[in-house]
Coordinates of N, CA and C in Angstrom, one line a residue:
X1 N 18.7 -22.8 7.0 CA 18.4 -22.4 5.6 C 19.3 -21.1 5.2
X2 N 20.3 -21.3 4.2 CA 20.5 -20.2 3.7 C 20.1 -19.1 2.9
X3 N 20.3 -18.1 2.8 CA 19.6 -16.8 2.2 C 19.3 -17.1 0.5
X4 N 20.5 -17.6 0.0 CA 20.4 -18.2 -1.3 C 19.1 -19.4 -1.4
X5 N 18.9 -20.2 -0.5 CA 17.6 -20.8 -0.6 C 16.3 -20.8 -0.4
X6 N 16.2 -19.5 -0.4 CA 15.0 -18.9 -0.1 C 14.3 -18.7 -1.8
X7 N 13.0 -18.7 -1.6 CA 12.5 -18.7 -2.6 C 12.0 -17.5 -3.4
X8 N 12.7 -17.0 -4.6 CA 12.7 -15.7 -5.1 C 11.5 -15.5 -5.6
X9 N 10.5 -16.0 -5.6 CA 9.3 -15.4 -6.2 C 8.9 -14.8 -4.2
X10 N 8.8 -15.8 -2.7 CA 8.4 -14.8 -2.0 C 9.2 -13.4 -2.0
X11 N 10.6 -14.1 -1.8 CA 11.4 -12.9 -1.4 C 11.2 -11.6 -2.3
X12 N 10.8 -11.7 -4.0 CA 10.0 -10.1 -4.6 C 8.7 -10.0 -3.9
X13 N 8.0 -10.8 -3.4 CA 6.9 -10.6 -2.9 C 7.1 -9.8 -1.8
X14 N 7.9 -10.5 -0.6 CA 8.4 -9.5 0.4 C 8.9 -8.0 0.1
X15 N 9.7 -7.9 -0.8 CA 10.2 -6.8 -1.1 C 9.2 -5.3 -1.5
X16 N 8.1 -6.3 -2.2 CA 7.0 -5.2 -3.0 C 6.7 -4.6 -1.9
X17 N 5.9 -5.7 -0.7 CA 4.8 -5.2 0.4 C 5.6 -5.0 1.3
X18 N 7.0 -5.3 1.5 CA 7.1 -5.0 3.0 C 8.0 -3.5 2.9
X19 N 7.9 -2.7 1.3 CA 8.3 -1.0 1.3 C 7.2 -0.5 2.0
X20 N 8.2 0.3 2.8 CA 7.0 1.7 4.0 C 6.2 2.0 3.3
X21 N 5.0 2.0 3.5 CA 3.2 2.3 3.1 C 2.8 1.8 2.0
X22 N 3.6 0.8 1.4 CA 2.8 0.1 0.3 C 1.7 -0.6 0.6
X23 N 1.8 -1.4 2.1 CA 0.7 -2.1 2.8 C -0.7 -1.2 3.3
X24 N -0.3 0.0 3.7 CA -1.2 0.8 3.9 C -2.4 1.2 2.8
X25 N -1.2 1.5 1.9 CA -1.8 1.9 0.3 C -2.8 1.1 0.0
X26 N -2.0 -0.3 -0.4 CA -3.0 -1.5 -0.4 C -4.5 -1.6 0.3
X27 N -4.3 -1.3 1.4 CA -5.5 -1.4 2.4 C -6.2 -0.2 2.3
X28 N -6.2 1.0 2.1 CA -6.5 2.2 1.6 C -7.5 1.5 0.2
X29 N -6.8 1.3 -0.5 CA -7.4 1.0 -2.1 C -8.1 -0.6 -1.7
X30 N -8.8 -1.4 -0.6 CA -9.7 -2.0 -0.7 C -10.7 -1.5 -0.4
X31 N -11.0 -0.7 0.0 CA -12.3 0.3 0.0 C -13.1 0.3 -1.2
X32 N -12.2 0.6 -2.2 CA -12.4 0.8 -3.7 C -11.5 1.5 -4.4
X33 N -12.1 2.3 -5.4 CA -11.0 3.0 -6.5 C -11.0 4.8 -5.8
X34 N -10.4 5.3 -5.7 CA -10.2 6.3 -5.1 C -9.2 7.2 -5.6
X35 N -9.2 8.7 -5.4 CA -8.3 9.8 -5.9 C -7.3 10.0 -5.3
X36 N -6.2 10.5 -5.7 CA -5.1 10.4 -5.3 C -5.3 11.3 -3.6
X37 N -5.7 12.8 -4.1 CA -6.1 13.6 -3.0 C -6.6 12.4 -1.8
X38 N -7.4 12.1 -1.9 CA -8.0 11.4 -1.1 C -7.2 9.9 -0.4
X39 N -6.5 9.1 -0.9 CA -5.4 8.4 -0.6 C -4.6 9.2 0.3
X40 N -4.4 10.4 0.4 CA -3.1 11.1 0.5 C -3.9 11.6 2.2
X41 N -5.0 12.1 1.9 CA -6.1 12.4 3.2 C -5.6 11.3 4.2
X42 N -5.7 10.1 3.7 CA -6.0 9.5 4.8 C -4.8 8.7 5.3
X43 N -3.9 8.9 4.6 CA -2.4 8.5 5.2 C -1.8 9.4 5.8
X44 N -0.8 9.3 6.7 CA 0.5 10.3 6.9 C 1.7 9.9 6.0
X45 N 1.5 10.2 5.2 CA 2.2 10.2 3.9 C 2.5 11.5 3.2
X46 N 3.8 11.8 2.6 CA 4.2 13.2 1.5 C 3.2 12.4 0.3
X47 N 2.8 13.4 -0.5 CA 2.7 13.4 -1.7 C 3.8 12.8 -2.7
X48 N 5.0 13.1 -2.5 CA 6.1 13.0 -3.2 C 6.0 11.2 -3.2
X49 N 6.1 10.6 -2.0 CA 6.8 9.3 -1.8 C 5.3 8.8 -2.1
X50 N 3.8 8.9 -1.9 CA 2.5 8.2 -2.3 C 2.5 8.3 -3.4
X51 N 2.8 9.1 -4.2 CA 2.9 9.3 -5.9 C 4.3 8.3 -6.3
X52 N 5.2 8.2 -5.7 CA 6.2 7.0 -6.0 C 5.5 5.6 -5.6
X53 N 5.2 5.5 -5.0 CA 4.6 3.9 -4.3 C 3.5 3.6 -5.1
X54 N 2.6 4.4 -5.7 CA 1.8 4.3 -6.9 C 2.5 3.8 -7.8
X55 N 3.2 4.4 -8.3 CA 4.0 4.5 -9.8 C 4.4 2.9 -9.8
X56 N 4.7 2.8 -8.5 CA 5.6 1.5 -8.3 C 4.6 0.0 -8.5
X57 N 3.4 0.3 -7.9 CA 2.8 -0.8 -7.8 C 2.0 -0.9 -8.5
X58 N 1.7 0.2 -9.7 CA 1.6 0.3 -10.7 C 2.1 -0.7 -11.6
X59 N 3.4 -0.5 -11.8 CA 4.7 -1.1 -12.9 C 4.4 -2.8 -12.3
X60 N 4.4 -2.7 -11.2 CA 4.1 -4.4 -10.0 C 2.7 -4.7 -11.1
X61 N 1.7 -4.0 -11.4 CA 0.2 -4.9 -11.9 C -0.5 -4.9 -10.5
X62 N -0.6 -4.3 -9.8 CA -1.3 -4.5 -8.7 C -2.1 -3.3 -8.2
X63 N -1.7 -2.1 -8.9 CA -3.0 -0.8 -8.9 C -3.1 0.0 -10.6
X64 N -4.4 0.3 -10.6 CA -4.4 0.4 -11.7 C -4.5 2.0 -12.0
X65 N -4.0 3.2 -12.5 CA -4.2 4.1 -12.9 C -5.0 4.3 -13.9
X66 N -6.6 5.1 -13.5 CA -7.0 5.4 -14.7 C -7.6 7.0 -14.8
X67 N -7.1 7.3 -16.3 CA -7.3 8.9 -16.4 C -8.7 8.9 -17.2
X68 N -9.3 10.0 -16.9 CA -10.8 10.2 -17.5 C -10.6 11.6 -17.9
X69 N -10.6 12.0 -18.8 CA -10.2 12.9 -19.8 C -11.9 14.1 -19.8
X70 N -11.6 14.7 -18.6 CA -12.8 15.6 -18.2 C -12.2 16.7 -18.1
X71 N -12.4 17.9 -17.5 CA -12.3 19.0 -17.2 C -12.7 19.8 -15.9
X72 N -11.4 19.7 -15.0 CA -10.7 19.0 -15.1 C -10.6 17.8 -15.3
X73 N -9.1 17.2 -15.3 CA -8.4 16.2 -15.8 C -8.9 14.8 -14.2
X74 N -9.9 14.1 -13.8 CA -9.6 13.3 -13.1 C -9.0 12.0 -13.3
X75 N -8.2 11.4 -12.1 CA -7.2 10.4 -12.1 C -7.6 9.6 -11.1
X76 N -7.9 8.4 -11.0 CA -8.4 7.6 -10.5 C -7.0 6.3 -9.8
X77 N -7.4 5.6 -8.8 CA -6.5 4.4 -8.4 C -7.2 3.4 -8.0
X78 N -6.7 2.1 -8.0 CA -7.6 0.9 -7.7 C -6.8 0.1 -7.9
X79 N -7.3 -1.0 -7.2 CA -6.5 -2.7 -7.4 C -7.1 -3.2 -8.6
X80 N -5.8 -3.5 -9.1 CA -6.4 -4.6 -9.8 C -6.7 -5.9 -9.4
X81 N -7.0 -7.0 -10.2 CA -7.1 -8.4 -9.4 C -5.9 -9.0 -9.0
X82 N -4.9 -8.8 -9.7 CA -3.5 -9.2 -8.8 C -3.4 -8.3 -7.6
X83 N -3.9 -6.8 -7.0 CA -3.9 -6.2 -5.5 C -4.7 -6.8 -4.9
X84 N -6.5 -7.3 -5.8 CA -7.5 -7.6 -5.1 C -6.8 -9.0 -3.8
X85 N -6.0 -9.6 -4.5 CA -5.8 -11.1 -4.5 C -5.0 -11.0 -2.9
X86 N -4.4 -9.5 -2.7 CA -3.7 -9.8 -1.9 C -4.7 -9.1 -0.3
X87 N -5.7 -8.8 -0.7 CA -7.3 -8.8 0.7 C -6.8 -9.5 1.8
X88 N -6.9 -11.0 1.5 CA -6.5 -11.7 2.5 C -5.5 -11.9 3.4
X89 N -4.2 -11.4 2.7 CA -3.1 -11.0 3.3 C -3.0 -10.2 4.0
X90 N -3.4 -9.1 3.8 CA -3.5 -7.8 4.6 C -5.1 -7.8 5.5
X91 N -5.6 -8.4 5.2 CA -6.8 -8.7 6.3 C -6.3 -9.5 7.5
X92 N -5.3 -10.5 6.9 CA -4.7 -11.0 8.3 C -3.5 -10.2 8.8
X93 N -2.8 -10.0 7.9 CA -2.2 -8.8 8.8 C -2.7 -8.1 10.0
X94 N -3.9 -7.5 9.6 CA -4.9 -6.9 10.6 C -4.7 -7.4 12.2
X95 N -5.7 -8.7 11.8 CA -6.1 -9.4 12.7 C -5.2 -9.9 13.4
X96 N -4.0 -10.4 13.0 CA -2.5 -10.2 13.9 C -2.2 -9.6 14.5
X97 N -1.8 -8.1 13.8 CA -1.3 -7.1 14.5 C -2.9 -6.9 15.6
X98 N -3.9 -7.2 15.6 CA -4.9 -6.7 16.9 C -4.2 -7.7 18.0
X99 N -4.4 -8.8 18.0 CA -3.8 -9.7 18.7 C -2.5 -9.2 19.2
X100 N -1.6 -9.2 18.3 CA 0.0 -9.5 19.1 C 0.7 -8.2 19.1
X101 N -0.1 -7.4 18.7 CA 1.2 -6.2 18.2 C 0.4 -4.7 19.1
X102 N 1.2 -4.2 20.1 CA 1.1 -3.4 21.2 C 0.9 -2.1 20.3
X103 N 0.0 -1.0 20.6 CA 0.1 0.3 19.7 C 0.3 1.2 20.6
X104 N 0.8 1.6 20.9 CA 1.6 2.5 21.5 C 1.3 4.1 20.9
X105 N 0.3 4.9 20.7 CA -0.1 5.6 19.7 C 0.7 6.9 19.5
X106 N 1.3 7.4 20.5 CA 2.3 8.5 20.9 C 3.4 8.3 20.1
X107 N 3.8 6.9 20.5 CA 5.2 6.8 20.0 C 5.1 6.2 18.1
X108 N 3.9 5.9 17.8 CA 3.2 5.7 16.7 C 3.5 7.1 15.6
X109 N 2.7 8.1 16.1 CA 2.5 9.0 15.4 C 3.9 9.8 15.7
X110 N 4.6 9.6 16.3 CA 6.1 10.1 16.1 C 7.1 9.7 15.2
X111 N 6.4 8.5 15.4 CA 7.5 7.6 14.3 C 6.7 7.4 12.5
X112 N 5.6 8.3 12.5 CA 5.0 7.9 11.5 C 5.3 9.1 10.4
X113 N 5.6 10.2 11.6 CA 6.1 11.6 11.5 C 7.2 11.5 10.8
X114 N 8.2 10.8 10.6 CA 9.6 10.6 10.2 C 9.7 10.4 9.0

């Protein structure tokens, strides 16, 4: 199969999920709707690049930003039903990577470091 025969609706699919920590993010935000602060807690992630991957999957229709006009200002994230959709994806992901994929946790958090 050539590269040209590949099918462009997965290959944007790949492209969305397979950027560094959009899968994470994803999996983060099935929990529920949650603050940015808090997203940010629980990844090894900058601020800078978790506020881009937002933005991004935002523009995608797949998390939804919502502002609540308090005092302060809270800012909320969540799937929408086009992220909800993608649970099962990333649930198997999981279960894969338990099975087949070695964690190595040393060399994990070194490389997560980067």
């Amino acid at each position: 199969m050539k590269s040209n025969d590949l099918c462009p609706r997965l290959q944007k699919s790949m492209d969305i999920i397979g950027r560094r920590w959009t899968g994470l993010i994803i999996y983060q935000l099935l929990q529920g709707p949650q603050r940015f602060n808090v997203i940010e807690a629980a990844l090894p992630i900058s601020g800078r690049l978790l506020s881009e991957r937002l933005k991004e999957l935002e523009q995608e229709g797949i998390v939804l930003r919502e502002v609540f006009p308090e005092t302060p200002v809270r800012i909320q994230y969540s799937l929408t039903n086009k992220g909800l959709a993608l649970e099962s994806v990333i649930r198997d992901l999981q279960s894969w990577s338990k099975e087949w994929v070695d964690c190595d946790t040393e060399n994990l958090n070194s490389t997560l470091e980067m």
